[in-house]
Tab-separated table of C-alpha atoms and ligand atoms in Angstrom:
chain	number	residue	atom	x	y	z
A	820	MET	CA	98.017	-5.014	-101.590
A	821	MET	CA	96.068	-3.342	-98.788
A	822	ALA	CA	99.296	-1.916	-97.367
A	823	PRO	CA	99.863	0.952	-99.851
A	824	GLU	CA	96.196	1.939	-99.541
A	825	ALA	CA	96.443	1.967	-95.732
A	826	LEU	CA	99.582	4.078	-95.900
A	827	ASN	CA	97.906	6.451	-98.300
A	828	LEU	CA	94.964	6.970	-95.951
A	829	GLY	CA	97.248	7.280	-92.926
A	830	PHE	CA	96.052	4.045	-91.288
A	831	GLU	CA	98.398	1.776	-89.376
A	832	LEU	CA	98.115	-1.725	-90.823
A	833	HIS	CA	99.353	-4.717	-88.822
A	834	VAL	CA	99.603	-8.187	-90.315
A	835	LEU	CA	99.479	-11.531	-88.545
A	836	ALA	CA	101.789	-13.420	-90.853
A	837	GLU	CA	102.291	-17.149	-91.383
A	838	ALA	CA	106.031	-16.699	-91.783
A	839	GLU	CA	108.535	-13.871	-91.824
A	840	ASP	CA	109.118	-14.104	-95.550
A	841	VAL	CA	105.510	-14.016	-96.804
A	842	SER	CA	104.830	-11.007	-98.986
A	843	ALA	CA	102.134	-9.556	-96.679
A	844	ALA	CA	104.635	-9.492	-93.812
A	845	ARG	CA	107.216	-7.674	-95.888
A	846	SER	CA	104.755	-4.959	-96.896
A	847	VAL	CA	104.118	-3.524	-93.397
A	848	PRO	CA	106.406	-2.478	-90.543
A	849	ASP	CA	104.573	-4.546	-87.907
A	850	ALA	CA	103.951	-8.154	-88.883
A	851	PRO	CA	104.212	-10.618	-86.005
A	852	VAL	CA	104.519	-14.237	-87.096
A	853	GLY	CA	101.901	-16.566	-85.632
A	854	ASP	CA	99.325	-19.230	-86.236
A	855	TYR	CA	95.911	-17.820	-87.222
A	856	LYS	CA	94.317	-21.009	-85.870
A	857	ASP	CA	95.604	-20.366	-82.341
A	858	LEU	CA	93.232	-18.362	-80.130
A	859	ASP	CA	95.894	-16.891	-77.866
A	860	THR	CA	97.904	-15.722	-80.855
A	861	LEU	CA	94.787	-14.032	-82.270
A	862	ARG	CA	93.982	-12.496	-78.876
A	863	HIS	CA	97.436	-11.071	-78.512
A	864	PHE	CA	97.422	-9.760	-82.089
A	865	ALA	CA	93.991	-8.095	-81.762
A	866	LYS	CA	94.866	-6.165	-78.608
A	867	GLY	CA	94.377	-2.434	-79.115
A	868	LEU	CA	93.327	-2.650	-82.780
A	869	ASP	CA	90.325	-0.685	-84.075
A	870	VAL	CA	89.272	-3.493	-86.391
A	871	VAL	CA	90.473	-6.948	-87.445
A	872	THR	CA	89.864	-8.230	-90.970
A	873	PHE	CA	91.171	-10.942	-93.304
A	874	ASP	CA	92.738	-11.688	-96.641
A	875	HIS	CA	91.598	-15.316	-96.501
A	876	GLU	CA	88.625	-17.127	-94.997
A	877	HIS	CA	90.324	-19.782	-92.897
A	878	VAL	CA	90.489	-18.267	-89.411
A	879	PRO	CA	88.324	-20.599	-87.273
A	880	ASN	CA	84.887	-19.103	-86.701
A	881	GLU	CA	84.739	-20.204	-83.072
A	882	HIS	CA	87.863	-18.114	-82.372
A	883	LEU	CA	86.284	-15.120	-84.086
A	884	SER	CA	83.163	-15.491	-81.946
A	885	THR	CA	85.296	-15.696	-78.799
A	886	LEU	CA	87.200	-12.562	-79.763
A	887	ILE	CA	83.930	-10.716	-80.474
A	888	SER	CA	82.625	-11.716	-77.037
A	889	GLU	CA	85.834	-10.237	-75.598
A	890	GLY	CA	85.144	-6.923	-77.338
A	891	VAL	CA	87.233	-7.213	-80.531
A	892	ASN	CA	85.739	-5.578	-83.633
A	893	ILE	CA	85.892	-8.316	-86.301
A	894	GLN	CA	84.754	-7.474	-89.865
A	895	PRO	CA	83.235	-9.391	-91.547
A	896	ARG	CA	81.609	-11.245	-88.653
A	897	PRO	CA	81.547	-15.058	-88.537
A	898	GLU	CA	77.774	-15.232	-89.241
A	899	ALA	CA	78.488	-13.641	-92.630
A	900	LEU	CA	81.824	-15.362	-93.242
A	901	ILE	CA	80.333	-18.854	-92.963
A	902	HIS	CA	78.714	-18.350	-96.402
A	903	ALA	CA	82.161	-18.020	-97.957
A	904	GLN	CA	83.564	-20.943	-95.956
A	905	ASP	CA	80.929	-23.590	-96.458
A	906	LYS	CA	79.384	-24.092	-99.893
A	907	LEU	CA	76.460	-26.106	-98.501
A	908	VAL	CA	75.527	-23.281	-96.130
A	909	MET	CA	75.896	-20.832	-99.034
A	910	ARG	CA	73.627	-22.844	-101.391
A	911	GLN	CA	70.909	-23.146	-98.739
A	912	ALA	CA	71.026	-19.422	-97.903
A	913	ILE	CA	70.949	-18.357	-101.555
A	914	GLU	CA	67.949	-20.595	-102.086
A	915	GLN	CA	66.187	-18.959	-99.140
A	916	LEU	CA	66.757	-15.540	-100.727
A	917	GLY	CA	65.233	-16.824	-103.970
A	918	LEU	CA	68.392	-15.965	-105.932
A	919	PRO	CA	69.558	-18.161	-108.823
A	920	ASN	CA	71.369	-21.356	-107.794
A	921	PRO	CA	72.228	-24.249	-110.093
A	922	ARG	CA	70.246	-27.368	-109.174
A	923	TRP	CA	72.028	-28.817	-106.151
A	924	ALA	CA	71.830	-31.369	-103.368
A	925	LYS	CA	73.607	-32.207	-100.150
A	926	VAL	CA	74.774	-35.784	-100.633
A	927	LYS	CA	75.951	-38.038	-97.813
A	928	ASN	CA	77.121	-41.052	-99.797
A	929	VAL	CA	77.637	-42.501	-103.275
A	930	ALA	CA	74.063	-43.805	-103.496
A	931	GLU	CA	72.647	-40.299	-102.944
A	932	LEU	CA	75.143	-38.884	-105.410
A	933	ILE	CA	74.110	-41.359	-108.117
A	934	ALA	CA	70.427	-40.723	-107.386
A	935	PHE	CA	71.027	-36.985	-107.890
A	936	GLY	CA	72.901	-37.534	-111.157
A	937	ASP	CA	70.193	-39.861	-112.445
A	938	GLU	CA	67.528	-37.337	-111.488
A	939	ILE	CA	68.988	-34.197	-113.085
A	940	GLY	CA	71.121	-35.870	-115.774
A	941	TRP	CA	74.889	-36.417	-116.017
A	942	PRO	CA	77.450	-34.886	-115.978
A	943	ILE	CA	77.270	-33.350	-112.531
A	944	VAL	CA	79.792	-31.496	-110.369
A	945	LEU	CA	80.903	-32.725	-106.938
A	946	LYS	CA	82.397	-30.280	-104.438
A	947	THR	CA	83.873	-30.428	-100.962
A	948	PRO	CA	81.904	-27.835	-98.969
A	949	ARG	CA	84.988	-26.463	-97.214
A	950	GLY	CA	88.609	-25.702	-97.939
A	951	GLY	CA	88.556	-25.780	-101.761
A	952	TYR	CA	90.283	-23.106	-103.807
A	953	ASP	CA	91.479	-22.684	-107.395
A	954	GLY	CA	89.444	-25.708	-108.490
A	955	LYS	CA	90.876	-28.045	-105.830
A	956	GLY	CA	87.895	-29.754	-104.249
A	957	VAL	CA	85.840	-29.665	-107.476
A	958	ARG	CA	85.318	-32.746	-109.619
A	959	ILE	CA	83.194	-33.319	-112.700
A	960	LEU	CA	81.436	-36.681	-112.763
A	961	ASP	CA	80.321	-38.005	-116.135
A	962	ASP	CA	78.390	-41.029	-114.971
A	963	ALA	CA	77.528	-43.352	-112.099
A	964	GLN	CA	80.901	-45.099	-112.359
A	965	ALA	CA	82.688	-41.779	-111.877
A	966	ALA	CA	80.504	-41.223	-108.814
A	967	ARG	CA	81.564	-44.603	-107.407
A	968	ASP	CA	85.211	-43.686	-108.068
A	969	ALA	CA	84.715	-40.551	-105.934
A	970	ALA	CA	83.693	-42.573	-102.861
A	971	ASP	CA	86.796	-41.552	-100.882
A	972	TRP	CA	85.691	-37.911	-101.016
A	973	PHE	CA	82.960	-38.744	-98.495
A	974	ALA	CA	85.554	-39.491	-95.798
A	975	ASN	CA	85.068	-36.059	-94.237
A	976	GLY	CA	81.277	-35.940	-94.420
A	977	ALA	CA	78.521	-34.712	-96.711
A	978	LEU	CA	79.357	-33.116	-100.057
A	979	LEU	CA	77.719	-30.660	-102.436
A	980	ALA	CA	76.484	-32.014	-105.776
A	981	GLU	CA	75.494	-29.564	-108.500
A	982	ASP	CA	74.196	-29.494	-112.000
A	983	LYS	CA	77.079	-28.968	-114.451
A	984	VAL	CA	76.003	-25.569	-115.668
A	985	ASN	CA	76.199	-24.987	-119.390
A	986	PHE	CA	77.471	-21.419	-119.092
A	987	SER	CA	78.601	-19.038	-121.820
A	988	ARG	CA	81.202	-17.380	-119.584
A	989	GLU	CA	82.080	-16.775	-115.950
A	990	LEU	CA	81.311	-13.413	-114.378
A	991	SER	CA	82.100	-11.777	-111.073
A	992	ALA	CA	79.993	-9.226	-109.222
A	993	LEU	CA	82.157	-7.340	-106.727
A	994	VAL	CA	80.593	-5.235	-103.989
A	995	ALA	CA	81.563	-3.638	-100.695
A	996	ARG	CA	79.404	-2.961	-97.655
A	997	THR	CA	79.983	-1.147	-94.362
A	998	PRO	CA	78.684	-2.167	-90.911
A	999	SER	CA	76.313	0.839	-91.120
A	1000	GLY	CA	74.825	-0.622	-94.299
A	1001	GLN	CA	76.252	1.560	-97.063
A	1002	ALA	CA	76.985	-0.636	-100.090
A	1003	LYS	CA	78.387	-0.146	-103.580
A	1004	ALA	CA	78.921	-2.424	-106.565
A	1005	TRP	CA	81.636	-2.279	-109.211
A	1006	PRO	CA	80.693	-3.086	-112.805
A	1007	VAL	CA	80.190	-6.827	-113.399
A	1008	VAL	CA	83.311	-8.357	-114.996
A	1009	HIS	CA	84.096	-11.316	-117.235
A	1010	THR	CA	86.557	-13.768	-115.684
A	1011	ILE	CA	88.516	-16.299	-117.702
A	1012	GLN	CA	89.667	-19.405	-115.833
A	1013	VAL	CA	92.417	-21.768	-116.935
A	1014	ASP	CA	92.583	-25.144	-115.139
A	1015	GLY	CA	90.287	-23.811	-112.405
A	1016	VAL	CA	92.489	-20.759	-111.768
A	1017	CYS	CA	91.485	-17.174	-112.607
A	1018	ASP	CA	93.716	-16.160	-115.512
A	1019	GLU	CA	92.233	-12.986	-116.921
A	1020	VAL	CA	89.532	-10.449	-116.130
A	1021	ILE	CA	87.813	-8.135	-118.596
A	1022	ALA	CA	86.160	-5.191	-116.884
A	1023	PRO	CA	83.379	-4.401	-117.480
A	1024	ALA	CA	82.127	-7.653	-119.097
A	1025	GLN	CA	81.697	-6.850	-122.788
A	1026	ASP	CA	78.383	-7.266	-124.628
A	1027	ILE	CA	76.587	-8.408	-121.532
A	1028	ASP	CA	72.812	-8.003	-121.509
A	1029	PRO	CA	72.405	-4.821	-119.398
A	1030	ALA	CA	69.486	-6.398	-117.547
A	1031	VAL	CA	71.679	-9.377	-116.569
A	1032	ALA	CA	74.521	-7.097	-115.440
A	1033	GLU	CA	72.104	-5.092	-113.349
A	1034	ALA	CA	70.442	-8.172	-111.863
A	1035	ALA	CA	73.846	-9.737	-111.053
A	1036	ALA	CA	75.051	-6.612	-109.230
A	1037	ALA	CA	71.700	-6.350	-107.437
A	1038	ALA	CA	71.958	-10.008	-106.359
A	1039	ALA	CA	75.444	-9.436	-104.922
A	1040	LEU	CA	74.259	-6.333	-103.049
A	1041	ARG	CA	71.251	-8.223	-101.714
A	1042	ILE	CA	73.456	-11.102	-100.516
A	1043	ALA	CA	75.798	-8.617	-98.829
A	1044	GLU	CA	72.882	-6.963	-97.063
A	1045	GLN	CA	71.027	-10.132	-96.090
A	1046	PHE	CA	74.094	-12.034	-94.866
A	1047	GLY	CA	75.451	-8.960	-93.056
A	1048	VAL	CA	78.648	-8.908	-95.115
A	1049	THR	CA	81.150	-6.156	-94.355
A	1050	GLY	CA	84.171	-5.301	-96.472
A	1051	VAL	CA	84.583	-6.516	-100.030
A	1052	MET	CA	82.648	-9.512	-101.341
A	1053	ALA	CA	82.905	-11.197	-104.739
A	1054	ALA	CA	80.010	-13.254	-106.098
A	1055	GLU	CA	81.335	-15.581	-108.790
A	1056	LEU	CA	78.643	-16.252	-111.381
A	1057	PHE	CA	77.947	-18.352	-114.454
A	1058	GLU	CA	76.299	-16.497	-117.334
A	1059	THR	CA	73.439	-18.571	-118.779
A	1060	PRO	CA	71.879	-16.610	-121.650
A	1061	GLY	CA	68.265	-17.447	-122.387
A	1062	SER	CA	67.692	-19.427	-119.236
A	1063	GLY	CA	66.255	-18.176	-115.942
A	1064	ALA	CA	67.736	-14.914	-114.705
A	1065	GLY	CA	70.571	-15.175	-117.255
A	1066	PHE	CA	73.059	-16.168	-114.533
A	1067	VAL	CA	73.479	-18.497	-111.567
A	1068	ILE	CA	75.640	-17.939	-108.507
A	1069	ASN	CA	78.708	-20.167	-108.218
A	1070	GLU	CA	80.371	-19.092	-104.979
A	1071	LEU	CA	81.180	-16.198	-102.665
A	1072	ALA	CA	84.442	-14.746	-101.373
A	1073	MET	CA	84.453	-12.241	-98.501
A	1074	ARG	CA	87.649	-10.287	-98.934
A	1075	PRO	CA	89.409	-8.496	-101.755
A	1076	HIS	CA	89.386	-11.035	-104.567
A	1077	ASN	CA	91.462	-11.856	-107.636
A	1078	THR	CA	88.530	-10.915	-109.883
A	1079	GLY	CA	88.739	-7.416	-108.344
A	1080	HIS	CA	92.460	-6.791	-108.951
A	1081	TRP	CA	91.555	-4.781	-112.069
A	1082	THR	CA	90.197	-2.048	-109.754
A	1083	MET	CA	93.760	-1.146	-108.667
A	1084	ASN	CA	94.162	0.769	-111.930
A	1085	GLY	CA	90.780	0.520	-113.630
A	1086	SER	CA	88.384	2.002	-111.076
A	1087	VAL	CA	88.156	5.270	-109.163
A	1088	THR	CA	88.477	3.210	-105.961
A	1089	SER	CA	90.485	0.003	-105.709
A	1090	GLN	CA	89.010	-2.963	-103.857
A	1091	PHE	CA	91.824	-2.754	-101.290
A	1092	GLU	CA	91.080	0.859	-100.380
A	1093	GLN	CA	87.368	0.043	-100.359
A	1094	HIS	CA	87.860	-2.908	-98.044
A	1095	LEU	CA	89.670	-0.683	-95.534
A	1096	ARG	CA	87.011	2.012	-95.767
A	1097	ALA	CA	84.276	-0.589	-95.368
A	1098	VAL	CA	85.640	-2.459	-92.358
A	1099	LEU	CA	86.361	0.872	-90.641
A	1100	ASP	CA	82.754	1.961	-91.351
A	1101	LEU	CA	83.891	4.974	-93.362
A	1102	PRO	CA	82.024	6.253	-96.441
A	1103	LEU	CA	82.751	4.127	-99.514
A	1104	GLY	CA	84.588	5.434	-102.560
A	1105	GLU	CA	83.240	5.760	-106.080
A	1106	THR	CA	83.288	2.451	-107.978
A	1107	ARG	CA	83.017	3.671	-111.576
A	1108	GLU	CA	85.470	2.218	-114.085
A	1109	LEU	CA	88.070	4.536	-115.600
A	1110	GLY	CA	87.922	2.703	-118.905
A	1111	LEU	CA	87.831	-0.787	-120.339
A	1112	THR	CA	90.402	-2.736	-118.282
A	1113	VAL	CA	92.139	-6.086	-118.696
A	1114	MET	CA	93.793	-7.846	-115.747
A	1115	LYS	CA	96.124	-10.759	-116.475
A	1116	ASN	CA	97.631	-12.967	-113.783
A	1117	TYR	CA	101.051	-14.430	-114.155
A	1118	LEU	CA	101.857	-17.727	-112.495
A	1119	GLY	CA	105.250	-19.145	-111.632
A	1120	GLY	CA	106.906	-20.858	-114.588
A	1121	GLU	CA	110.404	-21.706	-115.755
A	1122	ASN	CA	111.909	-18.326	-115.009
A	1123	GLN	CA	113.102	-18.152	-111.378
A	1124	ASP	CA	114.651	-14.698	-111.556
A	1125	LEU	CA	111.581	-12.575	-112.335
A	1126	TYR	CA	113.460	-9.318	-112.241
A	1127	SER	CA	115.804	-10.431	-115.002
A	1128	ALA	CA	113.000	-9.642	-117.435
A	1129	PHE	CA	111.733	-6.464	-115.783
A	1130	SER	CA	113.577	-4.084	-118.022
A	1131	ALA	CA	112.183	-5.760	-121.125
A	1132	ALA	CA	108.696	-6.157	-119.628
A	1133	LEU	CA	108.326	-2.591	-118.365
A	1134	GLY	CA	109.803	-1.204	-121.570
A	1135	ALA	CA	107.619	-3.262	-123.883
A	1136	ALA	CA	104.332	-1.611	-122.898
A	1137	PRO	CA	104.677	1.431	-120.654
A	1138	GLU	CA	100.903	1.729	-120.236
A	1139	VAL	CA	100.701	-1.722	-118.601
A	1140	LYS	CA	100.854	-1.632	-114.798
A	1141	VAL	CA	102.765	-4.473	-113.136
A	1142	HIS	CA	101.856	-5.714	-109.654
A	1143	ALA	CA	104.486	-8.165	-108.417
A	1144	TYR	CA	103.764	-9.935	-105.124
A	1145	GLY	CA	107.353	-10.594	-104.115
A	1146	LYS	CA	106.593	-14.290	-103.653
A	1147	SER	CA	109.092	-17.012	-104.409
A	1148	VAL	CA	108.465	-18.707	-107.743
A	1149	ARG	CA	106.767	-22.088	-107.781
A	1150	PRO	CA	105.202	-23.501	-110.930
A	1151	GLY	CA	101.509	-22.614	-111.051
A	1152	ARG	CA	101.649	-20.223	-108.064
A	1153	LYS	CA	100.047	-16.783	-108.525
A	1154	ILE	CA	102.996	-14.428	-108.225
A	1155	GLY	CA	101.702	-11.243	-109.795
A	1156	HIS	CA	99.333	-9.617	-112.227
A	1157	VAL	CA	99.271	-6.809	-114.740
A	1158	ASN	CA	96.514	-4.301	-115.479
A	1159	VAL	CA	95.986	-2.291	-118.610
A	1160	VAL	CA	93.318	0.388	-118.992
A	1161	ALA	CA	92.181	1.563	-122.424
A	1162	ASN	CA	92.549	5.275	-122.884
A	1163	THR	CA	92.678	5.680	-126.623
A	1164	GLY	CA	89.892	3.424	-127.764
A	1165	GLN	CA	91.826	0.138	-127.900
A	1166	THR	CA	89.763	-3.001	-128.393
A	1167	VAL	CA	89.586	-5.785	-125.824
A	1168	ASP	CA	91.782	-7.960	-128.027
A	1169	GLU	CA	94.473	-5.283	-128.253
A	1170	LEU	CA	94.440	-4.830	-124.483
A	1171	ARG	CA	94.610	-8.579	-123.907
A	1172	GLN	CA	97.607	-8.855	-126.217
A	1173	ARG	CA	99.445	-6.039	-124.444
A	1174	ALA	CA	98.746	-7.559	-121.030
A	1175	GLU	CA	99.740	-11.070	-122.138
A	1176	MET	CA	102.963	-9.799	-123.702
A	1177	VAL	CA	104.112	-8.198	-120.440
A	1178	ALA	CA	102.948	-11.095	-118.256
A	1179	ALA	CA	104.736	-13.601	-120.520
A	1180	LEU	CA	108.012	-11.656	-120.440
A	1181	ILE	CA	108.031	-11.674	-116.643
A	1182	ARG	CA	106.823	-15.278	-116.318
A	1183	ASP	CA	109.082	-16.821	-118.937
A	1184	GLY	CA	112.037	-14.433	-118.883
A	1185	VAL	CA	113.830	-13.034	-121.892
A	1186	LYS	CA	115.199	-15.853	-124.004
A	1187	GLN	CA	118.833	-15.561	-125.064
A	1188	ASN	CA	119.071	-14.404	-128.696
A	1189	ALA	CA	115.282	-14.125	-128.834
B	779	ADP	P1	86.949	-23.058	-106.062
B	779	ADP	O1	86.351	-22.913	-104.697
B	779	ADP	O2	88.057	-24.022	-106.113
B	779	ADP	O3	87.226	-21.745	-106.745
B	779	ADP	P2	84.626	-23.309	-107.766
B	779	ADP	O4	83.361	-23.765	-107.126
B	779	ADP	O5	84.718	-21.875	-108.121
B	779	ADP	O6	85.825	-23.816	-106.886
B	779	ADP	O7	84.887	-24.168	-109.079
B	779	ADP	C1	86.061	-24.022	-109.863
B	779	ADP	C2	85.694	-24.004	-111.329
B	779	ADP	O8	85.002	-25.218	-111.689
B	779	ADP	C3	84.733	-22.875	-111.687
B	779	ADP	O9	85.420	-21.679	-111.929
B	779	ADP	C4	84.064	-23.449	-112.933
B	779	ADP	O10	84.876	-23.260	-114.074
B	779	ADP	C5	83.965	-24.929	-112.612
B	779	ADP	N1	82.650	-25.226	-111.996
B	779	ADP	C6	82.356	-25.166	-110.669
B	779	ADP	N2	81.074	-25.447	-110.444
B	779	ADP	C7	80.501	-25.697	-111.638
B	779	ADP	C8	79.185	-26.037	-112.079
B	779	ADP	N3	78.179	-26.231	-111.205
B	779	ADP	N4	78.982	-26.183	-113.403
B	779	ADP	C9	79.986	-26.030	-114.283
B	779	ADP	N5	81.250	-25.715	-113.947
B	779	ADP	C10	81.516	-25.544	-112.646
């Protein structure tokens, strides 16, 4: 999704792809296939490029440091990226900044985990510090027995234990920052998760306490500045009305993020354009919303031939913008999203219905005789 923005700005975008048929590879003319964990592959790829950036956080940090020492311009740098890769490092750093964390502990074994649960009260949440996504690597523990049942999770080392936050909704504060230090925030959005996967985003978050929205955006900007983040960063938050700052920070992502896909149609500057501007140290674009926006993901379902329903889907709601990733369909895989921006005073519920209708047509196909 960075490719059209790069083309539009006249930048040459190269992609190091995992395989020839991944959608990122098909979106640019130059996409060598290689392993992002192999230093020589990275070296070869980076040769002659103005800047190297990411759309995931899994390139080994030691390789990034080596490339930097060899003169490659990597954005964001590994010292910043570590906070999006390791949730224990992130919790510690957020605590040092005095920003709102849930109660948490680094636990090395079941005994420490049970002690933490007994201290703060069950249920608690157990997380693997690294490698989790879409709720994989997150487990809710109701009692000491559940903690004992999670013993095998300690095989790879210490884990993060957290208070199970009693939140009213999940929010995301999206910001971008350049190496020179210019930073901008988009409006704070409401994110709706289903089975640990982002399903819908409402931008801006409706009926949010303006002081909480402001404090959440300020926290994300402060994190970006203090951690030296460059490019786009999303701070995922839990809204906790009436307690503390009114929110706590859940986790960070340092790249264009699913909770920012609404900006492709709903903001003056999309997160993908902003990421390119930011990593190239160019002035950032305006982040104002163009109107109330709903983003709805569609995941792979029964329908294998997505385009069979395109005529019906595009015809059903011409104001809804479809973004199809060109990925093969697997059940539960994110394969596209739709955005709809209010321009004639529609309510959130009306927008959500329009978005869901189009997403469902593509996901499920048009039923015979339906
Ligand atoms: P991932 O890295 O897989 O996205 P997250 O840390 O965001 O994992 O957790 C996935 C989901 O689990 C969150 O979106 C939230 O719904 C729930 N969750 C995570 N941490 C907590 C917590 N401390 N309290 C309550 N719910 C939580």
